[in-house]
Amino acid sequence: MIYLGCDHGGFQLKEKVKGWLHEWQMPFEDLGAIVLDPNDDYPDYAFAVAQKVVEDVQNRGILLCRSSGGMVIAANRIKGVRAVSVYDEKSAVHARHHNDANIIGISGDWTGENEAKELVHVFLSTPFSHGERHIRRIQKLDSLGI
């Protein structure tokens, strides 16, 4: 399952992402924001997505806000989350291939629609490499117990 979350800064782009996922026949759940509200708080949506993503290793999350930075910081507070802000195809491939990222953050302010579509596609289609050094590094992150 793919879980989506945004605040007001990523709301319009999240609505586009929903359309692409539907077009690609990929299952998703929108965890909010459901309405555009400039007074919403990004941690609420980041935590909701992060908690769902860690329930199953196959789950993925996509977070959108003005910069994506706040969302990613919040999501990474949940044990088992590996959230990364992505800004181009290379960063999206690296996030999956090297870091086994299970959540990406996309900037609603700095990412065009076509670029965002490519980032989502690359994130969802790039496998983790299972390279020994990458597994070792992820295990070190997981061993922190937070």
Short mmCIF file of N, CA, C and O in Angstrom, two decimals:
data_model
loop_
_atom_site.label_atom_id
_atom_site.label_comp_id
_atom_site.label_asym_id
_atom_site.label_seq_id
_atom_site.Cartn_x
_atom_site.Cartn_y
_atom_site.Cartn_z
N MET A 1 0.85 -1.18 0.00
CA MET A 1 0.00 0.00 0.00
C MET A 1 0.89 1.24 0.00
O MET A 1 1.94 1.27 0.64
N ILE A 2 0.44 2.26 -0.68
CA ILE A 2 1.13 3.54 -0.72
C ILE A 2 0.29 4.52 0.08
O ILE A 2 -0.90 4.68 -0.17
N TYR A 3 0.92 5.16 1.07
CA TYR A 3 0.22 6.12 1.92
C TYR A 3 0.68 7.53 1.55
O TYR A 3 1.88 7.78 1.38
N LEU A 4 -0.28 8.42 1.42
CA LEU A 4 -0.01 9.80 1.05
C LEU A 4 -0.33 10.73 2.21
O LEU A 4 -1.32 10.52 2.92
N GLY A 5 0.50 11.75 2.35
CA GLY A 5 0.24 12.77 3.35
C GLY A 5 0.79 14.10 2.89
O GLY A 5 1.82 14.16 2.21
N CYS A 6 0.08 15.16 3.24
CA CYS A 6 0.54 16.50 2.88
C CYS A 6 -0.03 17.51 3.86
O CYS A 6 -1.01 17.23 4.55
N ASP A 7 0.57 18.67 3.87
CA ASP A 7 -0.05 19.81 4.52
C ASP A 7 -0.51 20.75 3.40
O ASP A 7 -0.48 20.37 2.23
N HIS A 8 -0.88 21.95 3.76
CA HIS A 8 -1.38 22.90 2.76
C HIS A 8 -0.36 23.18 1.65
O HIS A 8 -0.75 23.41 0.51
N GLY A 9 0.92 23.12 1.97
CA GLY A 9 1.95 23.42 0.99
C GLY A 9 2.12 22.36 -0.08
O GLY A 9 2.68 22.62 -1.14
N GLY A 10 1.64 21.16 0.17
CA GLY A 10 1.75 20.09 -0.81
C GLY A 10 0.41 19.58 -1.30
O GLY A 10 0.35 18.60 -2.04
N PHE A 11 -0.66 20.26 -0.87
CA PHE A 11 -2.01 19.76 -1.16
C PHE A 11 -2.28 19.60 -2.66
O PHE A 11 -2.76 18.55 -3.10
N GLN A 12 -2.01 20.62 -3.44
CA GLN A 12 -2.31 20.56 -4.88
C GLN A 12 -1.52 19.45 -5.56
O GLN A 12 -2.06 18.72 -6.39
N LEU A 13 -0.25 19.32 -5.21
CA LEU A 13 0.57 18.28 -5.82
C LEU A 13 0.12 16.89 -5.38
O LEU A 13 0.13 15.94 -6.18
N LYS A 14 -0.31 16.75 -4.13
CA LYS A 14 -0.81 15.45 -3.66
C LYS A 14 -2.03 15.01 -4.47
O LYS A 14 -2.17 13.84 -4.81
N GLU A 15 -2.88 15.94 -4.81
CA GLU A 15 -4.05 15.60 -5.62
C GLU A 15 -3.62 15.07 -7.00
O GLU A 15 -4.24 14.15 -7.53
N LYS A 16 -2.54 15.60 -7.54
CA LYS A 16 -1.99 15.09 -8.80
C LYS A 16 -1.44 13.68 -8.62
O LYS A 16 -1.65 12.80 -9.45
N VAL A 17 -0.71 13.47 -7.52
CA VAL A 17 -0.14 12.15 -7.23
C VAL A 17 -1.25 11.10 -7.16
O VAL A 17 -1.11 10.00 -7.70
N LYS A 18 -2.34 11.43 -6.53
CA LYS A 18 -3.47 10.49 -6.45
C LYS A 18 -3.94 10.09 -7.85
O LYS A 18 -4.23 8.91 -8.10
N GLY A 19 -4.01 11.05 -8.74
CA GLY A 19 -4.41 10.75 -10.11
C GLY A 19 -3.44 9.81 -10.81
O GLY A 19 -3.86 8.89 -11.52
N TRP A 20 -2.14 10.03 -10.61
CA TRP A 20 -1.14 9.17 -11.25
C TRP A 20 -1.22 7.75 -10.69
O TRP A 20 -1.15 6.78 -11.45
N LEU A 21 -1.34 7.63 -9.39
CA LEU A 21 -1.43 6.30 -8.78
C LEU A 21 -2.67 5.56 -9.27
O LEU A 21 -2.61 4.36 -9.54
N HIS A 22 -3.75 6.28 -9.39
CA HIS A 22 -4.97 5.67 -9.93
C HIS A 22 -4.74 5.22 -11.37
O HIS A 22 -5.09 4.09 -11.75
N GLU A 23 -4.13 6.07 -12.17
CA GLU A 23 -3.81 5.75 -13.57
C GLU A 23 -2.91 4.53 -13.66
O GLU A 23 -3.09 3.69 -14.55
N TRP A 24 -1.95 4.41 -12.76
CA TRP A 24 -1.00 3.29 -12.75
C TRP A 24 -1.57 2.06 -12.04
O TRP A 24 -0.88 1.05 -11.90
N GLN A 25 -2.80 2.16 -11.58
CA GLN A 25 -3.49 1.08 -10.87
C GLN A 25 -2.71 0.60 -9.66
O GLN A 25 -2.57 -0.60 -9.41
N MET A 26 -2.21 1.56 -8.89
CA MET A 26 -1.46 1.26 -7.68
C MET A 26 -2.33 1.61 -6.48
O MET A 26 -2.90 2.71 -6.42
N PRO A 27 -2.44 0.72 -5.51
CA PRO A 27 -3.29 0.99 -4.35
C PRO A 27 -2.69 2.07 -3.46
O PRO A 27 -1.49 2.09 -3.21
N PHE A 28 -3.54 2.99 -3.01
CA PHE A 28 -3.07 4.06 -2.14
C PHE A 28 -4.17 4.46 -1.18
O PHE A 28 -5.35 4.19 -1.40
N GLU A 29 -3.73 5.12 -0.11
CA GLU A 29 -4.66 5.70 0.86
C GLU A 29 -4.19 7.10 1.19
O GLU A 29 -3.01 7.32 1.50
N ASP A 30 -5.09 8.03 1.10
CA ASP A 30 -4.82 9.44 1.40
C ASP A 30 -5.08 9.67 2.88
O ASP A 30 -6.21 9.59 3.34
N LEU A 31 -4.02 9.98 3.63
CA LEU A 31 -4.14 10.21 5.06
C LEU A 31 -4.22 11.70 5.42
O LEU A 31 -4.10 12.07 6.57
N GLY A 32 -4.44 12.53 4.42
CA GLY A 32 -4.63 13.95 4.64
C GLY A 32 -3.42 14.77 4.26
O GLY A 32 -2.38 14.21 3.98
N ALA A 33 -3.65 15.99 4.21
CA ALA A 33 -4.84 16.77 4.48
C ALA A 33 -5.91 16.47 3.42
O ALA A 33 -5.61 16.32 2.25
N ILE A 34 -7.14 16.44 3.89
CA ILE A 34 -8.26 16.15 3.00
C ILE A 34 -8.82 17.43 2.41
O ILE A 34 -9.36 17.43 1.31
N VAL A 35 -8.70 18.53 3.13
CA VAL A 35 -9.11 19.84 2.62
C VAL A 35 -7.92 20.79 2.77
O VAL A 35 -7.06 20.61 3.64
N LEU A 36 -7.90 21.79 1.93
CA LEU A 36 -6.83 22.79 1.97
C LEU A 36 -7.07 23.73 3.15
O LEU A 36 -8.07 24.44 3.19
N ASP A 37 -6.16 23.69 4.13
CA ASP A 37 -6.27 24.50 5.33
C ASP A 37 -4.90 25.07 5.66
O ASP A 37 -4.00 24.33 6.09
N PRO A 38 -4.69 26.36 5.47
CA PRO A 38 -3.36 26.95 5.72
C PRO A 38 -2.91 26.89 7.17
O PRO A 38 -1.75 27.19 7.46
N ASN A 39 -3.78 26.47 8.07
CA ASN A 39 -3.41 26.37 9.49
C ASN A 39 -3.13 24.95 9.95
O ASN A 39 -2.99 24.71 11.14
N ASP A 40 -3.06 24.00 9.00
CA ASP A 40 -2.78 22.62 9.41
C ASP A 40 -1.31 22.48 9.81
O ASP A 40 -0.50 23.38 9.59
N ASP A 41 -0.98 21.34 10.41
CA ASP A 41 0.37 21.10 10.92
C ASP A 41 0.96 19.85 10.28
O ASP A 41 0.42 18.74 10.47
N TYR A 42 2.06 20.02 9.57
CA TYR A 42 2.66 18.91 8.83
C TYR A 42 3.01 17.68 9.68
O TYR A 42 2.90 16.56 9.20
N PRO A 43 3.42 17.82 10.96
CA PRO A 43 3.75 16.60 11.71
C PRO A 43 2.57 15.63 11.82
O PRO A 43 2.78 14.41 11.84
N ASP A 44 1.36 16.15 11.88
CA ASP A 44 0.19 15.27 11.99
C ASP A 44 0.13 14.30 10.82
O ASP A 44 -0.11 13.10 11.01
N TYR A 45 0.34 14.77 9.63
CA TYR A 45 0.26 13.94 8.43
C TYR A 45 1.50 13.08 8.26
O TYR A 45 1.41 11.91 7.85
N ALA A 46 2.65 13.62 8.60
CA ALA A 46 3.90 12.84 8.50
C ALA A 46 3.86 11.65 9.45
O ALA A 46 4.22 10.53 9.07
N PHE A 47 3.41 11.87 10.68
CA PHE A 47 3.32 10.77 11.65
C PHE A 47 2.31 9.72 11.20
O PHE A 47 2.55 8.52 11.32
N ALA A 48 1.16 10.16 10.67
CA ALA A 48 0.14 9.21 10.22
C ALA A 48 0.68 8.31 9.12
O ALA A 48 0.51 7.09 9.15
N VAL A 49 1.36 8.90 8.15
CA VAL A 49 1.94 8.11 7.05
C VAL A 49 3.03 7.20 7.58
O VAL A 49 3.07 6.01 7.26
N ALA A 50 3.93 7.73 8.39
CA ALA A 50 5.05 6.94 8.90
C ALA A 50 4.56 5.73 9.69
O ALA A 50 5.09 4.62 9.54
N GLN A 51 3.56 5.92 10.52
CA GLN A 51 3.05 4.81 11.33
C GLN A 51 2.44 3.72 10.46
O GLN A 51 2.57 2.53 10.75
N LYS A 52 1.79 4.09 9.38
CA LYS A 52 1.22 3.10 8.47
C LYS A 52 2.32 2.39 7.67
O LYS A 52 2.26 1.18 7.46
N VAL A 53 3.31 3.13 7.23
CA VAL A 53 4.38 2.55 6.41
C VAL A 53 5.11 1.46 7.17
O VAL A 53 5.41 0.41 6.61
N VAL A 54 5.39 1.65 8.44
CA VAL A 54 6.16 0.66 9.19
C VAL A 54 5.36 -0.59 9.56
O VAL A 54 5.93 -1.55 10.06
N GLU A 55 4.09 -0.61 9.29
CA GLU A 55 3.28 -1.80 9.58
C GLU A 55 3.62 -2.98 8.67
O GLU A 55 3.37 -4.12 9.03
N ASP A 56 4.16 -2.71 7.49
CA ASP A 56 4.47 -3.77 6.53
C ASP A 56 5.64 -3.31 5.67
O ASP A 56 5.63 -2.18 5.17
N VAL A 57 6.63 -4.17 5.48
CA VAL A 57 7.83 -3.78 4.72
C VAL A 57 7.53 -3.44 3.27
O VAL A 57 8.34 -2.79 2.61
N GLN A 58 6.39 -3.87 2.76
CA GLN A 58 6.01 -3.55 1.38
C GLN A 58 5.39 -2.16 1.25
O GLN A 58 5.29 -1.63 0.14
N ASN A 59 4.97 -1.58 2.34
CA ASN A 59 4.32 -0.26 2.30
C ASN A 59 5.31 0.82 1.91
O ASN A 59 6.51 0.73 2.23
N ARG A 60 4.79 1.85 1.29
CA ARG A 60 5.58 3.03 0.91
C ARG A 60 4.79 4.28 1.28
O ARG A 60 3.56 4.24 1.39
N GLY A 61 5.50 5.38 1.44
CA GLY A 61 4.84 6.64 1.75
C GLY A 61 5.36 7.77 0.88
O GLY A 61 6.53 7.77 0.48
N ILE A 62 4.47 8.70 0.60
CA ILE A 62 4.83 9.91 -0.15
C ILE A 62 4.28 11.09 0.64
O ILE A 62 3.08 11.16 0.91
N LEU A 63 5.19 11.99 1.02
CA LEU A 63 4.85 13.17 1.80
C LEU A 63 5.13 14.42 0.98
O LEU A 63 6.15 14.49 0.29
N LEU A 64 4.25 15.39 1.09
CA LEU A 64 4.40 16.62 0.34
C LEU A 64 4.12 17.82 1.23
O LEU A 64 3.12 17.84 1.95
N CYS A 65 5.03 18.78 1.21
CA CYS A 65 4.82 20.05 1.89
C CYS A 65 5.61 21.09 1.11
O CYS A 65 6.12 20.81 0.04
N ARG A 66 5.73 22.28 1.62
CA ARG A 66 6.40 23.34 0.86
C ARG A 66 7.83 22.93 0.45
O ARG A 66 8.19 23.02 -0.70
N SER A 67 8.62 22.47 1.40
CA SER A 67 10.02 22.12 1.10
C SER A 67 10.26 20.62 1.11
O SER A 67 11.25 20.15 0.57
N SER A 68 9.45 19.88 1.77
CA SER A 68 9.53 18.45 2.10
C SER A 68 10.40 18.19 3.31
O SER A 68 10.35 17.11 3.88
N GLY A 69 11.17 19.16 3.72
CA GLY A 69 12.09 18.97 4.84
C GLY A 69 11.41 18.68 6.16
O GLY A 69 11.78 17.75 6.87
N GLY A 70 10.41 19.46 6.51
CA GLY A 70 9.72 19.25 7.77
C GLY A 70 9.04 17.90 7.84
O GLY A 70 9.09 17.20 8.86
N MET A 71 8.41 17.53 6.75
CA MET A 71 7.72 16.23 6.70
C MET A 71 8.71 15.09 6.92
O MET A 71 8.44 14.15 7.67
N VAL A 72 9.85 15.15 6.25
CA VAL A 72 10.86 14.09 6.35
C VAL A 72 11.43 14.03 7.77
O VAL A 72 11.61 12.95 8.32
N ILE A 73 11.70 15.17 8.35
CA ILE A 73 12.20 15.20 9.73
C ILE A 73 11.19 14.54 10.66
O ILE A 73 11.55 13.69 11.49
N ALA A 74 9.93 14.90 10.52
CA ALA A 74 8.89 14.33 11.38
C ALA A 74 8.76 12.82 11.17
O ALA A 74 8.72 12.06 12.14
N ALA A 75 8.70 12.39 9.92
CA ALA A 75 8.52 10.96 9.63
C ALA A 75 9.66 10.13 10.20
O ALA A 75 9.44 9.03 10.71
N ASN A 76 10.88 10.65 10.14
CA ASN A 76 12.03 9.90 10.61
C ASN A 76 12.06 9.74 12.13
O ASN A 76 12.91 9.01 12.65
N ARG A 77 11.14 10.35 12.84
CA ARG A 77 11.03 10.14 14.28
C ARG A 77 10.41 8.78 14.61
O ARG A 77 10.50 8.33 15.75
N ILE A 78 9.78 8.16 13.62
CA ILE A 78 9.12 6.87 13.83
C ILE A 78 10.10 5.75 13.51
O ILE A 78 10.68 5.71 12.41
N LYS A 79 10.31 4.84 14.46
CA LYS A 79 11.26 3.74 14.29
C LYS A 79 10.90 2.92 13.05
O LYS A 79 9.75 2.56 12.85
N GLY A 80 11.91 2.67 12.24
CA GLY A 80 11.73 1.87 11.03
C GLY A 80 11.51 2.69 9.77
O GLY A 80 11.51 2.15 8.67
N VAL A 81 11.34 3.98 9.94
CA VAL A 81 11.14 4.85 8.77
C VAL A 81 12.50 5.28 8.25
O VAL A 81 13.41 5.61 9.01
N ARG A 82 12.61 5.27 6.93
CA ARG A 82 13.76 5.81 6.23
C ARG A 82 13.22 6.77 5.18
O ARG A 82 12.98 6.41 4.03
N ALA A 83 12.97 8.00 5.61
CA ALA A 83 12.38 9.03 4.76
C ALA A 83 13.48 9.93 4.21
O ALA A 83 14.40 10.31 4.93
N VAL A 84 13.35 10.24 2.93
CA VAL A 84 14.35 11.06 2.24
C VAL A 84 13.63 12.09 1.37
O VAL A 84 12.67 11.75 0.68
N SER A 85 14.11 13.32 1.39
CA SER A 85 13.64 14.32 0.43
C SER A 85 14.30 14.03 -0.91
O SER A 85 15.52 13.86 -0.96
N VAL A 86 13.50 13.99 -1.96
CA VAL A 86 14.05 13.77 -3.29
C VAL A 86 13.76 14.98 -4.16
O VAL A 86 12.72 15.62 -4.02
N TYR A 87 14.68 15.30 -5.03
CA TYR A 87 14.57 16.52 -5.83
C TYR A 87 14.88 16.30 -7.30
O TYR A 87 14.67 17.19 -8.11
N ASP A 88 15.38 15.13 -7.65
CA ASP A 88 15.59 14.78 -9.05
C ASP A 88 15.62 13.26 -9.17
O ASP A 88 15.57 12.56 -8.16
N GLU A 89 15.67 12.78 -10.40
CA GLU A 89 15.62 11.33 -10.61
C GLU A 89 16.77 10.62 -9.91
O GLU A 89 16.57 9.56 -9.30
N LYS A 90 17.96 11.19 -9.97
CA LYS A 90 19.12 10.56 -9.35
C LYS A 90 18.93 10.40 -7.84
O LYS A 90 19.27 9.36 -7.26
N SER A 91 18.40 11.41 -7.19
CA SER A 91 18.20 11.32 -5.74
C SER A 91 17.11 10.29 -5.39
O SER A 91 17.20 9.61 -4.38
N ALA A 92 16.10 10.15 -6.24
CA ALA A 92 15.05 9.17 -6.00
C ALA A 92 15.58 7.75 -6.18
O ALA A 92 15.28 6.86 -5.37
N VAL A 93 16.39 7.53 -7.21
CA VAL A 93 17.00 6.21 -7.41
C VAL A 93 17.91 5.87 -6.24
O VAL A 93 17.85 4.77 -5.68
N HIS A 94 18.73 6.81 -5.84
CA HIS A 94 19.67 6.59 -4.74
C HIS A 94 18.93 6.27 -3.44
O HIS A 94 19.34 5.38 -2.68
N ALA A 95 17.85 7.00 -3.19
CA ALA A 95 17.07 6.78 -1.96
C ALA A 95 16.59 5.34 -1.86
O ALA A 95 16.64 4.73 -0.78
N ARG A 96 16.14 4.78 -2.97
CA ARG A 96 15.66 3.39 -2.95
C ARG A 96 16.81 2.40 -3.04
O ARG A 96 16.89 1.45 -2.26
N HIS A 97 17.69 2.59 -3.99
CA HIS A 97 18.74 1.61 -4.30
C HIS A 97 19.74 1.47 -3.16
O HIS A 97 20.15 0.36 -2.83
N HIS A 98 20.15 2.58 -2.56
CA HIS A 98 21.18 2.54 -1.52
C HIS A 98 20.62 2.57 -0.11
O HIS A 98 21.17 1.93 0.78
N ASN A 99 19.55 3.35 0.12
CA ASN A 99 19.06 3.57 1.47
C ASN A 99 17.79 2.79 1.79
O ASN A 99 17.32 2.85 2.92
N ASP A 100 17.23 2.09 0.82
CA ASP A 100 15.96 1.38 0.99
C ASP A 100 14.92 2.29 1.61
O ASP A 100 14.18 1.92 2.52
N ALA A 101 14.88 3.54 1.12
CA ALA A 101 13.91 4.51 1.64
C ALA A 101 12.51 3.96 1.47
O ALA A 101 12.16 3.42 0.42
N ASN A 102 11.70 4.11 2.52
CA ASN A 102 10.32 3.66 2.43
C ASN A 102 9.35 4.83 2.36
O ASN A 102 8.16 4.64 2.17
N ILE A 103 9.86 6.03 2.49
CA ILE A 103 9.06 7.25 2.34
C ILE A 103 9.91 8.28 1.60
O ILE A 103 11.09 8.44 1.90
N ILE A 104 9.27 8.99 0.67
CA ILE A 104 9.93 10.14 0.07
C ILE A 104 9.14 11.40 0.39
O ILE A 104 7.93 11.37 0.58
N GLY A 105 9.87 12.49 0.44
CA GLY A 105 9.28 13.80 0.57
C GLY A 105 9.52 14.58 -0.70
O GLY A 105 10.62 14.54 -1.27
N ILE A 106 8.49 15.26 -1.16
CA ILE A 106 8.58 16.07 -2.38
C ILE A 106 8.12 17.48 -2.04
O ILE A 106 7.09 17.67 -1.39
N SER A 107 8.87 18.46 -2.52
CA SER A 107 8.54 19.86 -2.29
C SER A 107 7.40 20.31 -3.20
O SER A 107 7.48 20.19 -4.42
N GLY A 108 6.36 20.83 -2.58
CA GLY A 108 5.26 21.39 -3.36
C GLY A 108 5.59 22.73 -3.97
O GLY A 108 4.99 23.13 -4.97
N ASP A 109 6.58 23.43 -3.42
CA ASP A 109 6.96 24.74 -3.95
C ASP A 109 7.98 24.66 -5.07
O ASP A 109 7.97 25.49 -5.97
N TRP A 110 8.88 23.70 -5.01
CA TRP A 110 10.02 23.69 -5.92
C TRP A 110 10.01 22.57 -6.94
O TRP A 110 10.99 22.38 -7.67
N THR A 111 8.93 21.79 -6.99
CA THR A 111 8.88 20.65 -7.88
C THR A 111 7.71 20.82 -8.86
O THR A 111 6.56 20.95 -8.43
N GLY A 112 8.04 20.81 -10.14
CA GLY A 112 6.99 20.89 -11.15
C GLY A 112 6.23 19.58 -11.26
O GLY A 112 6.68 18.53 -10.81
N GLU A 113 5.07 19.67 -11.88
CA GLU A 113 4.19 18.50 -11.99
C GLU A 113 4.87 17.34 -12.72
O GLU A 113 4.82 16.20 -12.25
N ASN A 114 5.49 17.59 -13.86
CA ASN A 114 6.14 16.51 -14.62
C ASN A 114 7.30 15.90 -13.84
O ASN A 114 7.49 14.68 -13.84
N GLU A 115 8.06 16.75 -13.19
CA GLU A 115 9.17 16.27 -12.38
C GLU A 115 8.67 15.42 -11.21
O GLU A 115 9.22 14.35 -10.91
N ALA A 116 7.61 15.86 -10.56
CA ALA A 116 7.04 15.10 -9.44
C ALA A 116 6.54 13.74 -9.91
O ALA A 116 6.75 12.73 -9.23
N LYS A 117 5.92 13.70 -11.06
CA LYS A 117 5.43 12.43 -11.60
C LYS A 117 6.58 11.46 -11.80
O LYS A 117 6.48 10.27 -11.46
N GLU A 118 7.69 11.95 -12.33
CA GLU A 118 8.87 11.11 -12.53
C GLU A 118 9.45 10.65 -11.19
O GLU A 118 9.84 9.49 -11.05
N LEU A 119 9.50 11.53 -10.21
CA LEU A 119 10.04 11.17 -8.89
C LEU A 119 9.21 10.06 -8.26
O LEU A 119 9.76 9.09 -7.71
N VAL A 120 7.91 10.17 -8.33
CA VAL A 120 7.02 9.15 -7.76
C VAL A 120 7.21 7.84 -8.49
O VAL A 120 7.36 6.78 -7.87
N HIS A 121 7.25 7.89 -9.81
CA HIS A 121 7.43 6.66 -10.60
C HIS A 121 8.75 5.97 -10.27
O HIS A 121 8.80 4.76 -10.05
N VAL A 122 9.82 6.74 -10.24
CA VAL A 122 11.14 6.18 -9.95
C VAL A 122 11.17 5.59 -8.54
O VAL A 122 11.68 4.48 -8.34
N PHE A 123 10.64 6.30 -7.57
CA PHE A 123 10.61 5.81 -6.20
C PHE A 123 9.88 4.47 -6.10
O PHE A 123 10.35 3.53 -5.44
N LEU A 124 8.75 4.38 -6.76
CA LEU A 124 7.93 3.17 -6.65
C LEU A 124 8.44 2.02 -7.50
O LEU A 124 8.07 0.87 -7.24
N SER A 125 9.28 2.29 -8.48
CA SER A 125 9.74 1.22 -9.37
C SER A 125 11.19 0.80 -9.15
O SER A 125 11.62 -0.20 -9.71
N THR A 126 11.93 1.53 -8.35
CA THR A 126 13.34 1.20 -8.12
C THR A 126 13.47 0.25 -6.93
O THR A 126 13.01 0.56 -5.83
N PRO A 127 14.10 -0.89 -7.13
CA PRO A 127 14.28 -1.83 -6.02
C PRO A 127 15.49 -1.46 -5.15
O PRO A 127 16.38 -0.73 -5.59
N PHE A 128 15.48 -1.95 -3.95
CA PHE A 128 16.65 -1.86 -3.07
C PHE A 128 17.72 -2.81 -3.61
O PHE A 128 17.41 -3.92 -4.05
N SER A 129 18.96 -2.40 -3.58
CA SER A 129 20.06 -3.19 -4.15
C SER A 129 20.38 -4.44 -3.34
O SER A 129 20.93 -5.39 -3.87
N HIS A 130 20.10 -4.44 -2.05
CA HIS A 130 20.48 -5.52 -1.13
C HIS A 130 21.99 -5.68 -1.06
O HIS A 130 22.48 -6.75 -0.69
N GLY A 131 22.71 -4.61 -1.40
CA GLY A 131 24.16 -4.64 -1.27
C GLY A 131 24.57 -4.78 0.19
O GLY A 131 23.95 -4.19 1.08
N GLU A 132 25.62 -5.55 0.43
CA GLU A 132 26.06 -5.83 1.80
C GLU A 132 26.33 -4.54 2.58
O GLU A 132 25.90 -4.42 3.73
N ARG A 133 26.99 -3.59 1.98
CA ARG A 133 27.31 -2.36 2.71
C ARG A 133 26.06 -1.56 3.02
O ARG A 133 25.96 -0.92 4.07
N HIS A 134 25.07 -1.61 2.14
CA HIS A 134 23.83 -0.88 2.38
C HIS A 134 23.02 -1.55 3.49
O HIS A 134 22.47 -0.86 4.36
N ILE A 135 22.97 -2.86 3.47
CA ILE A 135 22.29 -3.61 4.53
C ILE A 135 22.96 -3.33 5.87
O ILE A 135 22.28 -3.07 6.88
N ARG A 136 24.29 -3.35 5.90
CA ARG A 136 25.03 -3.09 7.14
C ARG A 136 24.69 -1.71 7.70
O ARG A 136 24.47 -1.54 8.90
N ARG A 137 24.63 -0.73 6.84
CA ARG A 137 24.35 0.64 7.28
C ARG A 137 22.92 0.79 7.80
O ARG A 137 22.69 1.47 8.81
N ILE A 138 21.99 0.16 7.13
CA ILE A 138 20.60 0.21 7.59
C ILE A 138 20.46 -0.49 8.94
O ILE A 138 19.75 -0.01 9.83
N GLN A 139 21.17 -1.61 9.12
CA GLN A 139 21.14 -2.30 10.40
C GLN A 139 21.69 -1.41 11.51
O GLN A 139 21.20 -1.44 12.64
N LYS A 140 22.71 -0.63 11.22
CA LYS A 140 23.24 0.30 12.23
C LYS A 140 22.19 1.34 12.60
O LYS A 140 22.05 1.67 13.78
N LEU A 141 21.48 1.83 11.62
CA LEU A 141 20.40 2.79 11.92
C LEU A 141 19.33 2.14 12.79
O LEU A 141 18.87 2.72 13.76
N ASP A 142 18.95 0.92 12.43
CA ASP A 142 17.90 0.22 13.17
C ASP A 142 18.34 -0.13 14.59
O ASP A 142 17.50 -0.21 15.50
N SER A 143 19.62 -0.33 14.81
CA SER A 143 20.12 -0.72 16.13
C SER A 143 20.03 0.40 17.14
O SER A 143 20.18 0.16 18.34
N LEU A 144 19.80 1.63 16.71
CA LEU A 144 19.72 2.74 17.64
C LEU A 144 18.53 2.63 18.57
O LEU A 144 18.52 3.22 19.64
N GLY A 145 17.52 1.89 18.16
CA GLY A 145 16.37 1.65 19.03
C GLY A 145 15.44 2.83 19.19
O GLY A 145 14.68 2.89 20.14
N ILE A 146 15.52 3.78 18.27
CA ILE A 146 14.57 4.92 18.34
C ILE A 146 13.63 4.91 17.17
O ILE A 146 13.81 4.25 16.21
#
